[in-house]
Each structure stands twice: as structure tokens, then as C-alpha cells.
PDB file of C-alpha atoms in Angstrom:
ATOM      1  CA  MET A   1      -0.096  -0.043  -0.046  1.00 64.00           C
ATOM      2  CA  GLU A   2       2.976   2.326   1.018  1.00 66.00           C
ATOM      3  CA  ASN A   3       4.530   1.828  -2.574  1.00 60.00           C
ATOM      4  CA  PHE A   4       0.839   2.139  -4.421  1.00 66.00           C
ATOM      5  CA  ILE A   5       0.520   6.123  -2.349  1.00 72.00           C
ATOM      6  CA  PHE A   6       4.079   7.131  -3.377  1.00 63.00           C
ATOM      7  CA  SER A   7       3.223   6.263  -6.833  1.00 60.00           C
ATOM      8  CA  LEU A   8       0.251   7.770  -6.987  1.00 68.00           C
ATOM      9  CA  ASN A   9       1.742  11.189  -5.351  1.00 69.00           C
ATOM     10  CA  ALA A  10       4.409  10.876  -8.164  1.00 62.00           C
ATOM     11  CA  THR A  11       1.997  10.604 -11.261  1.00 63.00           C
ATOM     12  CA  MET A  12      -1.652  12.140 -10.491  1.00 74.00           C
ATOM     13  CA  PRO A  13      -0.519  15.639  -9.724  1.00 78.00           C
ATOM     14  CA  VAL A  14       0.678  15.508 -13.188  1.00 73.00           C
ATOM     15  CA  PHE A  15      -2.540  13.854 -14.589  1.00 75.00           C
ATOM     16  CA  LEU A  16      -4.591  16.465 -12.886  1.00 84.00           C
ATOM     17  CA  VAL A  17      -2.226  19.699 -14.000  1.00 85.00           C
ATOM     18  CA  ILE A  18      -3.236  18.004 -17.618  1.00 82.00           C
ATOM     19  CA  VAL A  19      -7.355  17.631 -16.274  1.00 87.00           C
ATOM     20  CA  ALA A  20      -7.053  21.421 -15.139  1.00 92.00           C
ATOM     21  CA  GLY A  21      -5.460  22.618 -18.570  1.00 91.00           C
ATOM     22  CA  TRP A  22      -8.645  20.915 -20.162  1.00 90.00           C
ATOM     23  CA  PHE A  23     -10.752  22.423 -18.215  1.00 93.00           C
ATOM     24  CA  LEU A  24      -9.351  26.034 -18.701  1.00 94.00           C
ATOM     25  CA  MET A  25      -9.906  25.211 -22.182  1.00 92.00           C
ATOM     26  CA  GLN A  26     -13.789  23.850 -21.863  1.00 91.00           C
ATOM     27  CA  LEU A  27     -14.247  27.238 -19.732  1.00 93.00           C
ATOM     28  CA  LYS A  28     -12.598  29.403 -22.623  1.00 91.00           C
ATOM     29  CA  LEU A  29     -10.285  30.793 -20.588  1.00 93.00           C
ATOM     30  CA  PHE A  30      -7.275  29.176 -22.584  1.00 92.00           C
ATOM     31  CA  ASN A  31      -7.578  30.155 -26.886  1.00 91.00           C
ATOM     32  CA  ARG A  32      -5.831  28.761 -29.612  1.00 86.00           C
ATOM     33  CA  GLU A  33      -3.408  31.865 -29.710  1.00 90.00           C
ATOM     34  CA  PHE A  34      -2.150  31.341 -26.460  1.00 91.00           C
ATOM     35  CA  LEU A  35      -1.751  27.843 -26.878  1.00 88.00           C
ATOM     36  CA  ALA A  36       0.488  28.252 -29.917  1.00 85.00           C
ATOM     37  CA  VAL A  37       2.181  30.880 -28.109  1.00 91.00           C
ATOM     38  CA  ALA A  38       3.050  28.506 -25.210  1.00 90.00           C
ATOM     39  CA  ASP A  39       3.508  25.463 -27.411  1.00 81.00           C
ATOM     40  CA  LYS A  40       6.669  28.053 -28.391  1.00 86.00           C
ATOM     41  CA  TYR A  41       7.578  28.854 -25.188  1.00 92.00           C
ATOM     42  CA  VAL A  42       7.717  25.822 -23.269  1.00 86.00           C
ATOM     43  CA  PHE A  43       9.617  24.226 -26.781  1.00 82.00           C
ATOM     44  CA  LYS A  44      12.699  27.085 -27.358  1.00 88.00           C
ATOM     45  CA  VAL A  45      12.653  28.642 -23.679  1.00 92.00           C
ATOM     46  CA  ALA A  46      11.481  26.903 -20.640  1.00 89.00           C
ATOM     47  CA  LEU A  47      12.481  22.883 -21.323  1.00 82.00           C
ATOM     48  CA  PRO A  48      15.481  23.930 -22.386  1.00 87.00           C
ATOM     49  CA  VAL A  49      16.380  26.071 -19.327  1.00 91.00           C
ATOM     50  CA  LEU A  50      15.053  23.368 -17.387  1.00 84.00           C
ATOM     51  CA  LEU A  51      17.356  20.785 -18.648  1.00 80.00           C
ATOM     52  CA  PHE A  52      19.835  22.980 -18.682  1.00 89.00           C
ATOM     53  CA  ARG A  53      19.787  23.646 -14.570  1.00 87.00           C
ATOM     54  CA  ASP A  54      19.597  20.217 -13.528  1.00 78.00           C
ATOM     55  CA  ILE A  55      22.611  19.066 -15.681  1.00 81.00           C
ATOM     56  CA  ALA A  56      24.239  22.110 -14.408  1.00 85.00           C
ATOM     57  CA  THR A  57      23.552  21.609 -10.889  1.00 82.00           C
ATOM     58  CA  THR A  58      24.583  18.158 -10.939  1.00 75.00           C
ATOM     59  CA  ASP A  59      28.179  16.605 -10.325  1.00 74.00           C
ATOM     60  CA  LEU A  60      28.603  14.331 -12.531  1.00 72.00           C
ATOM     61  CA  ARG A  61      31.739  13.166 -11.394  1.00 75.00           C
ATOM     62  CA  GLU A  62      30.950  12.227  -8.553  1.00 71.00           C
ATOM     63  CA  GLY A  63      29.782   8.238  -8.523  1.00 65.00           C
ATOM     64  CA  PHE A  64      30.550   8.070 -12.011  1.00 77.00           C
ATOM     65  CA  GLN A  65      30.346   4.867 -13.559  1.00 86.00           C
ATOM     66  CA  LEU A  66      31.473   3.542 -16.686  1.00 89.00           C
ATOM     67  CA  LYS A  67      29.273   0.296 -16.683  1.00 93.00           C
ATOM     68  CA  PHE A  68      25.960   2.348 -15.660  1.00 93.00           C
ATOM     69  CA  VAL A  69      26.482   5.077 -18.157  1.00 92.00           C
ATOM     70  CA  LEU A  70      27.046   2.803 -21.074  1.00 95.00           C
ATOM     71  CA  PHE A  71      23.916   0.267 -20.109  1.00 96.00           C
ATOM     72  CA  CYS A  72      21.574   3.283 -20.169  1.00 94.00           C
ATOM     73  CA  MET A  73      23.231   4.257 -23.341  1.00 95.00           C
ATOM     74  CA  ALA A  74      22.972   1.392 -25.028  1.00 96.00           C
ATOM     75  CA  ALA A  75      19.386   0.578 -23.603  1.00 96.00           C
ATOM     76  CA  THR A  76      18.259   3.763 -24.952  1.00 95.00           C
ATOM     77  CA  THR A  77      19.480   3.637 -28.416  1.00 96.00           C
ATOM     78  CA  VAL A  78      18.265  -0.142 -28.810  1.00 96.00           C
ATOM     79  CA  MET A  79      14.790   1.267 -27.163  1.00 95.00           C
ATOM     80  CA  PHE A  80      14.329   3.991 -29.745  1.00 95.00           C
ATOM     81  CA  LEU A  81      15.841   1.866 -32.901  1.00 95.00           C
ATOM     82  CA  GLY A  82      14.093  -1.107 -32.422  1.00 96.00           C
ATOM     83  CA  ILE A  83      10.459   0.457 -31.811  1.00 96.00           C
ATOM     84  CA  TRP A  84      10.982   2.695 -34.763  1.00 96.00           C
ATOM     85  CA  GLY A  85      11.675  -0.411 -36.926  1.00 95.00           C
ATOM     86  CA  LEU A  86       8.952  -2.352 -35.962  1.00 94.00           C
ATOM     87  CA  ALA A  87       6.715   0.786 -35.991  1.00 94.00           C
ATOM     88  CA  SER A  88       7.808   1.468 -39.523  1.00 93.00           C
ATOM     89  CA  LEU A  89       7.359  -2.348 -40.809  1.00 93.00           C
ATOM     90  CA  LEU A  90       4.091  -2.895 -38.591  1.00 90.00           C
ATOM     91  CA  MET A  91       2.299   0.690 -38.741  1.00 89.00           C
ATOM     92  CA  LYS A  92       0.105   0.686 -41.917  1.00 86.00           C
ATOM     93  CA  ASP A  93      -0.816   4.518 -41.113  1.00 86.00           C
ATOM     94  CA  LYS A  94       2.944   5.749 -41.609  1.00 85.00           C
ATOM     95  CA  SER A  95       1.963   9.585 -40.406  1.00 86.00           C
ATOM     96  CA  MET A  96       1.845   8.218 -37.075  1.00 91.00           C
ATOM     97  CA  VAL A  97       5.351   6.268 -37.546  1.00 93.00           C
ATOM     98  CA  GLY A  98       7.502   9.294 -35.530  1.00 92.00           C
ATOM     99  CA  ALA A  99       4.606  10.205 -32.887  1.00 92.00           C
ATOM    100  CA  PHE A 100       4.145   6.558 -31.964  1.00 95.00           C
ATOM    101  CA  THR A 101       8.053   5.605 -31.812  1.00 95.00           C
ATOM    102  CA  GLN A 102       8.612   8.772 -29.525  1.00 93.00           C
ATOM    103  CA  ALA A 103       5.719   8.120 -27.434  1.00 92.00           C
ATOM    104  CA  ALA A 104       6.667   4.573 -26.656  1.00 94.00           C
ATOM    105  CA  ALA A 105      10.264   5.142 -25.883  1.00 93.00           C
ATOM    106  CA  ARG A 106      10.580   8.651 -24.384  1.00 90.00           C
ATOM    107  CA  GLY A 107       9.935   8.852 -20.519  1.00 86.00           C
ATOM    108  CA  SER A 108       9.799  11.570 -18.543  1.00 80.00           C
ATOM    109  CA  ALA A 109      13.006  10.315 -16.666  1.00 77.00           C
ATOM    110  CA  ALA A 110      14.368  14.325 -16.323  1.00 66.00           C
ATOM    111  CA  VAL A 111      11.039  15.281 -14.285  1.00 62.00           C
ATOM    112  CA  LEU A 112      10.274  12.028 -12.463  1.00 62.00           C
ATOM    113  CA  GLY A 113      14.073  11.246 -12.065  1.00 60.00           C
ATOM    114  CA  ILE A 114      15.847  12.504  -9.212  1.00 59.00           C
ATOM    115  CA  ALA A 115      12.461  13.254  -7.383  1.00 58.00           C
ATOM    116  CA  PHE A 116      11.833   9.263  -7.227  1.00 64.00           C
ATOM    117  CA  VAL A 117      14.764   8.254  -6.397  1.00 65.00           C
ATOM    118  CA  GLU A 118      14.984  10.507  -3.688  1.00 61.00           C
ATOM    119  CA  ASN A 119      11.554   9.676  -1.829  1.00 62.00           C
ATOM    120  CA  ILE A 120      13.032   5.995  -1.811  1.00 65.00           C
ATOM    121  CA  TYR A 121      16.470   6.654  -1.012  1.00 64.00           C
ATOM    122  CA  GLY A 122      16.520   9.707   0.681  1.00 60.00           C
ATOM    123  CA  ASN A 123      19.330  11.160  -2.129  1.00 58.00           C
ATOM    124  CA  SER A 124      19.532  11.611  -5.654  1.00 57.00           C
ATOM    125  CA  GLY A 125      21.530   8.291  -5.953  1.00 62.00           C
ATOM    126  CA  MET A 126      21.940   6.969  -9.895  1.00 71.00           C
ATOM    127  CA  ALA A 127      19.521   9.179 -11.307  1.00 73.00           C
ATOM    128  CA  PRO A 128      21.725  12.581 -12.102  1.00 70.00           C
ATOM    129  CA  LEU A 129      23.946  10.155 -14.002  1.00 79.00           C
ATOM    130  CA  MET A 130      21.112   8.300 -15.742  1.00 84.00           C
ATOM    131  CA  ILE A 131      19.759  11.516 -16.689  1.00 79.00           C
ATOM    132  CA  VAL A 132      22.915  12.846 -18.543  1.00 79.00           C
ATOM    133  CA  SER A 133      24.088   9.617 -19.831  1.00 85.00           C
ATOM    134  CA  ALA A 134      20.297   9.126 -21.552  1.00 88.00           C
ATOM    135  CA  VAL A 135      18.425  12.186 -21.670  1.00 82.00           C
ATOM    136  CA  PRO A 136      20.121  13.273 -24.250  1.00 84.00           C
ATOM    137  CA  LEU A 137      20.109  10.666 -26.511  1.00 90.00           C
ATOM    138  CA  PHE A 138      16.266  10.610 -25.647  1.00 89.00           C
ATOM    139  CA  ASN A 139      16.402  14.081 -27.726  1.00 84.00           C
ATOM    140  CA  ILE A 140      18.992  13.402 -30.431  1.00 87.00           C
ATOM    141  CA  TYR A 141      17.011  10.220 -31.447  1.00 91.00           C
ATOM    142  CA  SER A 142      13.557  12.337 -31.300  1.00 89.00           C
ATOM    143  CA  VAL A 143      14.721  14.665 -33.171  1.00 86.00           C
ATOM    144  CA  ILE A 144      16.128  12.496 -35.999  1.00 88.00           C
ATOM    145  CA  ILE A 145      13.172  10.159 -36.003  1.00 91.00           C
ATOM    146  CA  LEU A 146      10.653  13.139 -36.185  1.00 89.00           C
ATOM    147  CA  THR A 147      12.222  14.748 -39.023  1.00 86.00           C
ATOM    148  CA  LEU A 148      12.681  11.569 -40.812  1.00 87.00           C
ATOM    149  CA  CYS A 149       9.047  11.240 -40.469  1.00 85.00           C
ATOM    150  CA  ALA A 150       7.574  14.272 -40.818  1.00 77.00           C
ATOM    151  CA  GLY A 151       4.595  15.191 -42.944  1.00 62.00           C
ATOM    152  CA  ASP A 152       6.543  16.709 -45.605  1.00 54.00           C
ATOM    153  CA  SER A 153       9.625  14.348 -45.503  1.00 46.00           C
ATOM    154  CA  HIS A 154       8.425  12.713 -48.941  1.00 46.00           C
ATOM    155  CA  ALA A 155       8.853  15.639 -50.682  1.00 46.00           C
ATOM    156  CA  LYS A 156      12.600  15.813 -50.220  1.00 55.00           C
ATOM    157  CA  SER A 157      15.226  13.807 -51.468  1.00 59.00           C
ATOM    158  CA  ARG A 158      16.624  11.671 -48.963  1.00 58.00           C
ATOM    159  CA  GLY A 159      20.043  13.358 -48.496  1.00 66.00           C
ATOM    160  CA  GLU A 160      17.945  16.866 -48.024  1.00 72.00           C
ATOM    161  CA  THR A 161      16.026  15.088 -45.391  1.00 67.00           C
ATOM    162  CA  ILE A 162      19.253  13.552 -43.940  1.00 70.00           C
ATOM    163  CA  LYS A 163      20.886  16.720 -43.689  1.00 75.00           C
ATOM    164  CA  ARG A 164      17.804  18.624 -42.289  1.00 73.00           C
ATOM    165  CA  ALA A 165      17.549  15.768 -39.575  1.00 73.00           C
ATOM    166  CA  PHE A 166      21.275  16.888 -38.324  1.00 78.00           C
ATOM    167  CA  LEU A 167      20.495  20.656 -38.574  1.00 79.00           C
ATOM    168  CA  ASN A 168      17.442  19.602 -36.486  1.00 76.00           C
ATOM    169  CA  VAL A 169      19.898  18.063 -33.761  1.00 77.00           C
ATOM    170  CA  LEU A 170      22.279  21.012 -33.871  1.00 81.00           C
ATOM    171  CA  LYS A 171      19.893  23.486 -33.440  1.00 82.00           C
ATOM    172  CA  ASN A 172      17.327  21.577 -31.027  1.00 80.00           C
ATOM    173  CA  PRO A 173      16.570  24.208 -28.654  1.00 85.00           C
ATOM    174  CA  ILE A 174      16.490  21.165 -26.093  1.00 78.00           C
ATOM    175  CA  ILE A 175      19.510  19.677 -26.732  1.00 81.00           C
ATOM    176  CA  ILE A 176      21.537  23.323 -26.840  1.00 89.00           C
ATOM    177  CA  GLY A 177      20.095  23.451 -23.017  1.00 88.00           C
ATOM    178  CA  ILE A 178      22.050  19.967 -22.607  1.00 83.00           C
ATOM    179  CA  ALA A 179      25.189  20.553 -23.748  1.00 87.00           C
ATOM    180  CA  LEU A 180      25.403  23.897 -22.056  1.00 91.00           C
ATOM    181  CA  GLY A 181      24.882  22.590 -18.825  1.00 89.00           C
ATOM    182  CA  VAL A 182      27.800  20.045 -18.858  1.00 85.00           C
ATOM    183  CA  PRO A 183      30.324  22.175 -18.836  1.00 90.00           C
ATOM    184  CA  PHE A 184      29.089  23.583 -16.055  1.00 90.00           C
ATOM    185  CA  SER A 185      28.895  20.459 -14.415  1.00 85.00           C
ATOM    186  CA  LEU A 186      31.929  19.067 -15.137  1.00 84.00           C
ATOM    187  CA  LEU A 187      34.017  22.100 -14.337  1.00 87.00           C
ATOM    188  CA  ASN A 188      32.134  22.952 -11.351  1.00 85.00           C
ATOM    189  CA  ILE A 189      30.916  26.552 -12.215  1.00 88.00           C
ATOM    190  CA  ARG A 190      28.135  27.759 -10.401  1.00 89.00           C
ATOM    191  CA  LEU A 191      25.970  30.609 -11.205  1.00 90.00           C
ATOM    192  CA  PRO A 192      25.805  33.871  -9.253  1.00 92.00           C
ATOM    193  CA  VAL A 193      22.853  33.773  -6.603  1.00 93.00           C
ATOM    194  CA  ILE A 194      20.515  36.151  -8.707  1.00 94.00           C
ATOM    195  CA  LEU A 195      21.252  34.170 -12.115  1.00 93.00           C
ATOM    196  CA  SER A 196      20.365  31.225 -10.152  1.00 93.00           C
ATOM    197  CA  LYS A 197      17.276  32.076  -8.833  1.00 95.00           C
ATOM    198  CA  ALA A 198      16.164  33.542 -12.364  1.00 95.00           C
ATOM    199  CA  VAL A 199      17.174  30.344 -13.988  1.00 94.00           C
ATOM    200  CA  ALA A 200      15.396  28.493 -11.332  1.00 92.00           C
ATOM    201  CA  ASN A 201      12.053  31.001 -11.795  1.00 95.00           C
ATOM    202  CA  ILE A 202      12.518  29.746 -15.571  1.00 94.00           C
ATOM    203  CA  ALA A 203      12.433  26.325 -15.446  1.00 89.00           C
ATOM    204  CA  GLY A 204       9.736  25.959 -12.869  1.00 87.00           C
ATOM    205  CA  THR A 205       7.526  26.979 -15.662  1.00 89.00           C
ATOM    206  CA  ALA A 206       8.492  24.213 -18.333  1.00 84.00           C
ATOM    207  CA  THR A 207       6.467  21.591 -16.648  1.00 78.00           C
ATOM    208  CA  PRO A 208       3.394  23.349 -15.478  1.00 86.00           C
ATOM    209  CA  ILE A 209       2.417  25.029 -18.634  1.00 89.00           C
ATOM    210  CA  ALA A 210       3.392  22.041 -21.090  1.00 81.00           C
ATOM    211  CA  LEU A 211       0.865  20.049 -19.200  1.00 81.00           C
ATOM    212  CA  LEU A 212      -1.739  22.695 -19.234  1.00 89.00           C
ATOM    213  CA  VAL A 213      -1.356  23.002 -22.984  1.00 84.00           C
ATOM    214  CA  VAL A 214      -1.667  19.350 -23.215  1.00 77.00           C
ATOM    215  CA  GLY A 215      -4.709  18.908 -21.698  1.00 82.00           C
ATOM    216  CA  ALA A 216      -6.052  21.598 -23.028  1.00 86.00           C
ATOM    217  CA  ASN A 217      -5.100  20.309 -26.800  1.00 77.00           C
ATOM    218  CA  PHE A 218      -6.376  16.940 -25.900  1.00 74.00           C
ATOM    219  CA  GLU A 219      -9.674  15.944 -28.000  1.00 71.00           C
ATOM    220  CA  GLY A 220     -11.497  13.396 -27.023  1.00 67.00           C
ATOM    221  CA  ARG A 221     -13.075  12.152 -30.369  1.00 67.00           C
ATOM    222  CA  LYS A 222      -9.727  12.545 -31.874  1.00 65.00           C
ATOM    223  CA  ALA A 223      -7.728  10.804 -28.927  1.00 64.00           C
ATOM    224  CA  LEU A 224     -11.110   7.792 -29.314  1.00 68.00           C
ATOM    225  CA  SER A 225      -9.826   7.116 -32.924  1.00 71.00           C
ATOM    226  CA  LYS A 226      -6.272   6.949 -32.061  1.00 83.00           C
ATOM    227  CA  LEU A 227      -6.807   4.754 -29.382  1.00 87.00           C
ATOM    228  CA  LYS A 228      -5.326   1.350 -30.472  1.00 91.00           C
ATOM    229  CA  PRO A 229      -1.654   3.014 -30.772  1.00 93.00           C
ATOM    230  CA  THR A 230      -2.128   5.274 -27.812  1.00 92.00           C
ATOM    231  CA  LEU A 231      -2.860   1.851 -25.888  1.00 93.00           C
ATOM    232  CA  ILE A 232      -0.367  -0.219 -27.821  1.00 94.00           C
ATOM    233  CA  ALA A 233       2.670   3.193 -27.072  1.00 94.00           C
ATOM    234  CA  SER A 234       1.667   3.266 -23.404  1.00 93.00           C
ATOM    235  CA  LEU A 235       1.913  -0.662 -22.883  1.00 94.00           C
ATOM    236  CA  LEU A 236       5.113  -0.678 -24.470  1.00 95.00           C
ATOM    237  CA  LYS A 237       6.769   2.260 -22.206  1.00 94.00           C
ATOM    238  CA  LEU A 238       5.114   1.032 -19.198  1.00 94.00           C
ATOM    239  CA  LEU A 239       5.468  -2.955 -19.161  1.00 95.00           C
ATOM    240  CA  VAL A 240       7.505  -4.031 -22.085  1.00 96.00           C
ATOM    241  CA  ILE A 241      10.464  -2.113 -22.691  1.00 96.00           C
ATOM    242  CA  PRO A 242      11.417  -2.697 -18.859  1.00 95.00           C
ATOM    243  CA  ALA A 243      10.813  -6.072 -18.905  1.00 96.00           C
ATOM    244  CA  VAL A 244      12.918  -6.660 -21.469  1.00 96.00           C
ATOM    245  CA  PHE A 245      16.233  -4.703 -20.440  1.00 96.00           C
ATOM    246  CA  PHE A 246      15.315  -5.436 -16.107  1.00 93.00           C
ATOM    247  CA  PRO A 247      16.980  -9.113 -16.936  1.00 94.00           C
ATOM    248  CA  PHE A 248      20.118  -7.478 -18.621  1.00 96.00           C
ATOM    249  CA  ALA A 249      20.400  -4.481 -15.648  1.00 95.00           C
ATOM    250  CA  VAL A 250      20.491  -7.706 -12.982  1.00 94.00           C
ATOM    251  CA  MET A 251      22.654  -9.927 -14.789  1.00 95.00           C
ATOM    252  CA  LEU A 252      25.213  -6.441 -14.970  1.00 95.00           C
ATOM    253  CA  GLY A 253      24.897  -6.123 -11.050  1.00 93.00           C
ATOM    254  CA  PHE A 254      22.744  -3.141 -10.954  1.00 92.00           C
ATOM    255  CA  ARG A 255      21.130  -2.892  -7.697  1.00 89.00           C
ATOM    256  CA  GLY A 256      19.647  -0.244  -5.225  1.00 84.00           C
ATOM    257  CA  SER A 257      19.103   3.399  -6.558  1.00 81.00           C
ATOM    258  CA  GLU A 258      20.995   1.782  -9.938  1.00 87.00           C
ATOM    259  CA  LEU A 259      17.944  -0.110 -10.693  1.00 88.00           C
ATOM    260  CA  VAL A 260      15.433   2.325  -9.717  1.00 85.00           C
ATOM    261  CA  ALA A 261      16.872   5.166 -11.988  1.00 86.00           C
ATOM    262  CA  ILE A 262      17.234   2.162 -14.507  1.00 91.00           C
ATOM    263  CA  LEU A 263      13.045   1.830 -14.154  1.00 90.00           C
ATOM    264  CA  VAL A 264      12.727   5.815 -14.340  1.00 86.00           C
ATOM    265  CA  MET A 265      14.566   5.431 -17.735  1.00 90.00           C
ATOM    266  CA  LEU A 266      12.753   2.444 -19.257  1.00 92.00           C
ATOM    267  CA  GLY A 267       9.432   2.523 -17.608  1.00 90.00           C
ATOM    268  CA  SER A 268       8.211   6.057 -16.390  1.00 85.00           C
ATOM    269  CA  PRO A 269       5.400   7.933 -18.432  1.00 84.00           C
ATOM    270  CA  THR A 270       5.332   9.279 -21.409  1.00 88.00           C
ATOM    271  CA  THR A 271       7.100  12.700 -21.114  1.00 83.00           C
ATOM    272  CA  VAL A 272       5.132  15.569 -21.909  1.00 79.00           C
ATOM    273  CA  THR A 273       7.944  16.785 -24.255  1.00 79.00           C
ATOM    274  CA  CYS A 274       6.778  13.999 -27.061  1.00 87.00           C
ATOM    275  CA  TYR A 275       3.845  16.352 -27.434  1.00 84.00           C
ATOM    276  CA  ILE A 276       6.160  19.737 -27.722  1.00 81.00           C
ATOM    277  CA  MET A 277       8.433  18.472 -29.840  1.00 84.00           C
ATOM    278  CA  ALA A 278       5.853  16.021 -32.044  1.00 87.00           C
ATOM    279  CA  LYS A 279       3.766  19.487 -32.982  1.00 83.00           C
ATOM    280  CA  ASN A 280       6.631  21.537 -33.447  1.00 80.00           C
ATOM    281  CA  MET A 281       7.776  19.463 -35.852  1.00 82.00           C
ATOM    282  CA  GLY A 282       5.078  18.255 -37.832  1.00 81.00           C
ATOM    283  CA  ASN A 283       4.568  15.313 -36.487  1.00 88.00           C
ATOM    284  CA  ASP A 284       0.877  13.477 -34.966  1.00 87.00           C
ATOM    285  CA  ALA A 285       0.367  15.834 -31.654  1.00 85.00           C
ATOM    286  CA  GLU A 286      -3.230  13.961 -31.159  1.00 86.00           C
ATOM    287  CA  LEU A 287      -1.305  10.680 -30.367  1.00 90.00           C
ATOM    288  CA  SER A 288       1.270  12.056 -28.734  1.00 89.00           C
ATOM    289  CA  ALA A 289      -1.269  14.378 -26.255  1.00 86.00           C
ATOM    290  CA  SER A 290      -3.479  11.055 -25.806  1.00 88.00           C
ATOM    291  CA  ALA A 291      -0.133   8.766 -24.939  1.00 90.00           C
ATOM    292  CA  VAL A 292       1.120  11.589 -22.557  1.00 85.00           C
ATOM    293  CA  VAL A 293      -2.346  11.225 -20.877  1.00 84.00           C
ATOM    294  CA  MET A 294      -2.800   7.486 -21.023  1.00 86.00           C
ATOM    295  CA  ALA A 295       0.777   6.932 -19.704  1.00 86.00           C
ATOM    296  CA  THR A 296       0.521   8.958 -17.032  1.00 80.00           C
ATOM    297  CA  LEU A 297      -2.967   7.566 -15.591  1.00 80.00           C
ATOM    298  CA  LEU A 298      -1.688   4.229 -16.133  1.00 85.00           C
ATOM    299  CA  SER A 299       1.822   4.726 -14.954  1.00 81.00           C
ATOM    300  CA  SER A 300       0.577   4.863 -11.034  1.00 75.00           C
ATOM    301  CA  VAL A 301      -0.080   0.865 -10.970  1.00 83.00           C
ATOM    302  CA  THR A 302       2.556  -0.160 -13.041  1.00 88.00           C
ATOM    303  CA  LEU A 303       5.372   2.266 -11.209  1.00 83.00           C
ATOM    304  CA  THR A 304       3.826   0.044  -8.183  1.00 80.00           C
ATOM    305  CA  PHE A 305       4.003  -3.082  -9.837  1.00 86.00           C
ATOM    306  CA  TRP A 306       7.801  -3.069 -11.090  1.00 88.00           C
ATOM    307  CA  ILE A 307       8.781  -1.169  -7.172  1.00 82.00           C
ATOM    308  CA  PHE A 308       7.028  -4.224  -5.638  1.00 81.00           C
ATOM    309  CA  LEU A 309       8.708  -6.901  -7.835  1.00 85.00           C
ATOM    310  CA  LEU A 310      12.021  -5.418  -7.216  1.00 84.00           C
ATOM    311  CA  LYS A 311      11.634  -5.237  -3.714  1.00 81.00           C
ATOM    312  CA  THR A 312       9.690  -8.529  -3.456  1.00 81.00           C
ATOM    313  CA  LEU A 313      13.186  -9.994  -5.403  1.00 86.00           C
ATOM    314  CA  SER A 314      15.302  -7.980  -2.799  1.00 83.00           C
ATOM    315  CA  LEU A 315      16.846  -6.156  -5.825  1.00 87.00           C
ATOM    316  CA  ILE A 316      16.124  -2.546  -4.114  1.00 76.00           C
TER     317      ILE A 316
END
């Protein structure tokens, strides 16, 4: 019961903010013009600043484990490329492939990661190292896949599409935010207090505004028309992917906070960033929004299941 309450406390506030966004849209306190501006603000300003702050304020050198870093990077790569390959082969509607791949592979590691591990162990454990190992790849692979799967990609030559994907990686604001944070962490550079507080205030707007926008843009009829891919993406994200990779993590000797950090990387609900990026990069925003809502709702049960299983097996 304690684990279930913990998971509810981690996921239900996120879900309730999404619901609040939907109600505010129904009350006409939000309009389409506001949502369009909010989308761009979150994508180009708030999320990059959030990731910059999270990485810049983390000591990457403390407790560095090469084996753990390599596992996180390898698992992320196999996860993205595997789902992308299967979706490309099996999905009849190719316009959904990019959004489906991102929704099924990309969890809210940066948002839930440190808080989740701290709630269990009282400190951040291996979560910061997991975030630095996996989150940059989350974004790089997402940009490449969304670029190659964008609606207008068929009108361009293969060379032009690849070039566009490469440029989108370099220009992506979220990746730039991560890249700027790394030297601050490695060189132990600390921002002045005034600037640090300003950065923290901007970073603090990223998640709530993004969640409100997801809720405001959520359209029940459109979501129901894409219920099957939404449900499949959510189950892949929350159950199938952790089930595939956990045995390898255990065989490699990962235990305790290492496994909890890996759980967050593999089995956390689809991040709201998926919706923001899909919409801004010409992919299926409705499917992305539906996956965020569905995965967030189901994750209180699935995360509880994984924690219970890992504890029962004396792995955490």
C-alpha cells in the first residue's frame, strides 16, 4: 500500500494538471492563440532552461560508473531504434510512426528521475548520472526520427532529409540546453545567486505550462480514434520495455538506486516533451497528447508493480 500511495503521489499531480488544462480550455480561459505561443515558449525557452539547470547543478564526476553510463546509453539506443523499426514495418498509417516511436520510447526521466529516487533512498543516487547518459540521446533520437517521419519528408530527397535531421539536432533548443549544462557540471561552475534564482524560476514554468497545454489540446473524439496505437505505445513504455531490459540490468549487477534509476529511464510515463516536439516538428500531436494522458494515468499502477517486484526479489 505504501508503494501504491508513493506512485500515486508521483503521477496523479501530473495527471490532474493535464485535466486542469482541459477544463480551462472548456471554460474558454485558454484559446488557440495562447496555446500556440505557450507551445513555442516551452519548446524554445522553458524546457531547455530546465534541462540546463538540472545538469548544470549536478556533479557528474561524483559516483561516476562507466558500466552504468554505457548500459543507459545502449538501452536507450536499442529501445528507440527497435521501436522505430517495428513501427515502420507494422504500422499501416505511416504518418503516426514518428509520434508513436517517441511516445513508446521516451519517458519523463528528467522530470521524475531525481524526485523518484530521492523519495525511496533519501538522496538522488544514480538518477543524475542516468539523466546525463540517457536524456541527451532521448532528444537526439527523437529529433532525428521526427524529422525523418515529418509529414513533408516525402517531398524531399533522401540527402536533403538527412541533412535536415542533422541540422535539427544541432539547432534543437532542448539539446542546446543540455550541451550548455554539461561544462557547468564538469567544471563545477556555479551561477551567481541572482542568475541562479532567475534560471530556477523559468525552469519551474516548463512542466506546468506544458501539462496545461497538453490538457487544453486534448480532444476526446480524436483521441478515441487513435485509442489502439495510444494503448499499445503506453503498454510498451510502461511494461514491455522494462521487462525486456531489467534482466540484463540485473545480470550486469545493478542494484538499489541504480535499478530505480533504470526503472525511471525505462518505465516512467511518456513525457510531455513528446507532445511539444511532435507538434513543433510536423508530427502527430493528437497521438502524442493521448499517449501522455494514457501513460500518466496507468503509470501509478505499473510503477507500483515494478517497485513491488524489485523489492520482493530483494533487488532494491
